[in-house]
């Protein structure tokens, strides 16, 4: 049987999840990758998608993840993202909360020209729409 390793998911609010797991599947620009204990050290990026976690009890959990970076050292997988939640918890209120986070981020930026602001706003809106699309699958 596969050995467990530590999964640690960090968000701006703090550590969202930290526990031992058997497997994590993340979607990169090249497709899904599976990560197991003793995986070769690696770093990479995740695109907005559904990720899958095989927990210590053998359950396959699914979660909605936004753009992220990850680092696997063979024993600990660290994921840093600005949004992560298990799909069981995702509903319209989640997207309203995310929209407020985007608005706060835009208001906190020290952006002087309206063109840059518009580009950032468009990109963040596209990200929110992508998350909604993924969650409906």
CSV table of C-alpha atoms in Angstrom, one decimal:
chain,number,residue,atom,x,y,z
A,1,UNK,CA,0.0,0.0,0.0
A,2,UNK,CA,1.2,3.5,-0.7
A,3,UNK,CA,2.8,5.6,2.0
A,4,UNK,CA,1.3,8.8,3.2
A,5,UNK,CA,2.9,12.2,2.9
A,6,UNK,CA,2.0,15.7,4.2
A,7,UNK,CA,-0.1,18.0,2.2
A,8,UNK,CA,-0.1,21.7,3.2
A,9,UNK,CA,-2.4,24.2,1.4
A,10,UNK,CA,-1.7,27.8,2.1
A,11,UNK,CA,-4.0,30.7,1.3
A,12,UNK,CA,-3.9,34.4,2.2
A,13,UNK,CA,-6.1,33.5,5.2
A,14,UNK,CA,-3.6,31.1,6.5
A,15,UNK,CA,-3.2,27.3,6.3
A,16,UNK,CA,-6.4,26.0,4.8
A,17,UNK,CA,-5.5,22.3,4.9
A,18,UNK,CA,-2.7,20.3,6.5
A,19,UNK,CA,-2.9,16.5,6.8
A,20,UNK,CA,-1.4,13.3,5.6
A,21,UNK,CA,-2.6,12.0,2.3
A,22,UNK,CA,-1.8,9.2,-0.2
A,23,UNK,CA,-2.1,11.1,-3.5
A,24,UNK,CA,-2.7,14.5,-5.0
A,25,UNK,CA,-3.7,15.2,-8.6
A,26,UNK,CA,-3.1,18.7,-9.8
A,27,UNK,CA,-3.7,20.2,-13.2
A,28,UNK,CA,-0.8,22.0,-14.8
A,29,UNK,CA,-0.7,23.7,-18.3
A,30,UNK,CA,0.4,20.3,-19.6
A,31,UNK,CA,-2.4,18.3,-18.0
A,32,UNK,CA,-2.9,16.5,-14.7
A,33,UNK,CA,0.0,15.1,-12.7
A,34,UNK,CA,-0.2,12.7,-9.8
A,35,UNK,CA,1.9,13.1,-6.8
A,36,UNK,CA,2.7,10.3,-4.3
A,37,UNK,CA,5.1,9.9,-1.3
A,38,UNK,CA,8.8,10.0,-2.2
A,39,UNK,CA,8.0,11.9,-5.5
A,40,UNK,CA,11.1,13.4,-7.0
A,41,UNK,CA,11.5,17.0,-5.7
A,42,UNK,CA,9.8,19.4,-8.0
A,43,UNK,CA,8.1,22.8,-8.2
A,44,UNK,CA,5.4,23.9,-10.6
A,45,UNK,CA,2.3,25.8,-11.2
A,46,UNK,CA,-1.4,24.9,-11.2
A,47,UNK,CA,-4.1,26.3,-13.4
A,48,UNK,CA,-7.7,26.9,-12.2
A,49,UNK,CA,-9.2,23.5,-12.0
A,50,UNK,CA,-10.5,20.7,-9.9
A,51,UNK,CA,-7.8,18.9,-7.9
A,52,UNK,CA,-8.2,15.5,-6.3
A,53,UNK,CA,-6.9,14.3,-3.0
A,54,UNK,CA,-6.8,10.7,-1.8
A,55,UNK,CA,-7.0,11.0,2.0
A,56,UNK,CA,-5.6,8.7,4.6
A,57,UNK,CA,-8.8,6.8,4.7
A,58,UNK,CA,-8.7,6.2,1.0
A,59,UNK,CA,-11.5,8.7,0.1
A,60,UNK,CA,-11.0,10.7,-3.1
A,61,UNK,CA,-11.9,14.3,-2.4
A,62,UNK,CA,-12.3,17.0,-5.0
A,63,UNK,CA,-11.5,20.6,-4.6
A,64,UNK,CA,-11.7,23.8,-6.6
A,65,UNK,CA,-8.3,25.5,-6.8
A,66,UNK,CA,-7.3,28.7,-8.5
A,67,UNK,CA,-3.9,29.5,-10.0
A,68,UNK,CA,-1.3,28.1,-7.6
A,69,UNK,CA,2.3,27.2,-7.2
A,70,UNK,CA,3.5,24.0,-5.5
A,71,UNK,CA,6.7,22.5,-4.2
A,72,UNK,CA,7.2,18.8,-3.5
A,73,UNK,CA,10.3,17.8,-1.5
A,74,UNK,CA,9.5,14.1,-1.5
A,75,UNK,CA,7.8,14.1,1.9
A,76,UNK,CA,5.8,17.4,2.0
A,77,UNK,CA,3.7,18.9,-0.8
A,78,UNK,CA,3.2,22.7,-0.2
A,79,UNK,CA,0.6,24.4,-2.3
A,80,UNK,CA,0.2,28.2,-2.3
A,81,UNK,CA,-2.9,29.6,-3.8
A,82,UNK,CA,-5.3,32.5,-3.3
A,83,UNK,CA,-8.4,30.2,-3.5
A,84,UNK,CA,-9.0,26.6,-2.5
A,85,UNK,CA,-12.2,24.9,-1.3
A,86,UNK,CA,-13.6,21.4,-1.4
A,87,UNK,CA,-16.3,21.1,-4.0
A,88,UNK,CA,-18.9,20.1,-1.4
A,89,UNK,CA,-18.6,23.6,0.0
A,90,UNK,CA,-18.8,25.5,-3.3
A,91,UNK,CA,-22.0,27.4,-4.0
A,92,UNK,CA,-22.9,30.9,-5.3
A,93,UNK,CA,-22.0,32.5,-2.0
A,94,UNK,CA,-18.4,31.3,-2.6
A,95,UNK,CA,-18.3,33.3,-5.9
A,96,UNK,CA,-19.8,36.3,-4.2
A,97,UNK,CA,-17.0,36.1,-1.6
A,98,UNK,CA,-14.4,35.7,-4.3
A,99,UNK,CA,-15.8,38.7,-6.1
A,100,UNK,CA,-15.5,40.8,-3.0
A,101,UNK,CA,-11.9,39.6,-2.6
A,102,UNK,CA,-11.2,40.7,-6.2
A,103,UNK,CA,-12.7,44.1,-5.6
A,104,UNK,CA,-10.7,44.6,-2.4
A,105,UNK,CA,-7.5,43.6,-4.2
A,106,UNK,CA,-8.2,46.1,-7.0
A,107,UNK,CA,-9.0,48.8,-4.5
A,108,UNK,CA,-5.8,48.1,-2.6
A,109,UNK,CA,-3.6,48.4,-5.7
A,110,UNK,CA,-1.7,51.6,-6.2
A,111,UNK,CA,-2.6,51.8,-9.9
A,112,UNK,CA,-2.4,55.2,-11.4
A,113,UNK,CA,-3.5,54.7,-14.9
A,114,UNK,CA,-6.9,53.5,-15.8
A,115,UNK,CA,-5.7,51.2,-18.6
A,116,UNK,CA,-3.6,49.1,-16.2
A,117,UNK,CA,-6.6,49.0,-13.8
A,118,UNK,CA,-8.9,47.8,-16.6
A,119,UNK,CA,-6.5,45.1,-17.7
A,120,UNK,CA,-6.1,43.8,-14.1
A,121,UNK,CA,-9.9,43.9,-13.6
A,122,UNK,CA,-10.6,42.0,-16.8
A,123,UNK,CA,-8.0,39.3,-15.9
A,124,UNK,CA,-9.5,38.9,-12.4
A,125,UNK,CA,-13.1,38.7,-13.8
A,126,UNK,CA,-11.9,36.0,-16.3
A,127,UNK,CA,-10.4,34.1,-13.4
A,128,UNK,CA,-13.7,34.3,-11.5
A,129,UNK,CA,-15.7,33.1,-14.5
A,130,UNK,CA,-13.2,30.2,-15.1
A,131,UNK,CA,-13.7,29.1,-11.4
A,132,UNK,CA,-17.5,29.2,-11.9
A,133,UNK,CA,-17.3,27.2,-15.1
A,134,UNK,CA,-15.1,24.6,-13.4
A,135,UNK,CA,-17.3,24.3,-10.4
A,136,UNK,CA,-20.4,23.5,-12.5
A,137,UNK,CA,-18.7,20.5,-14.1
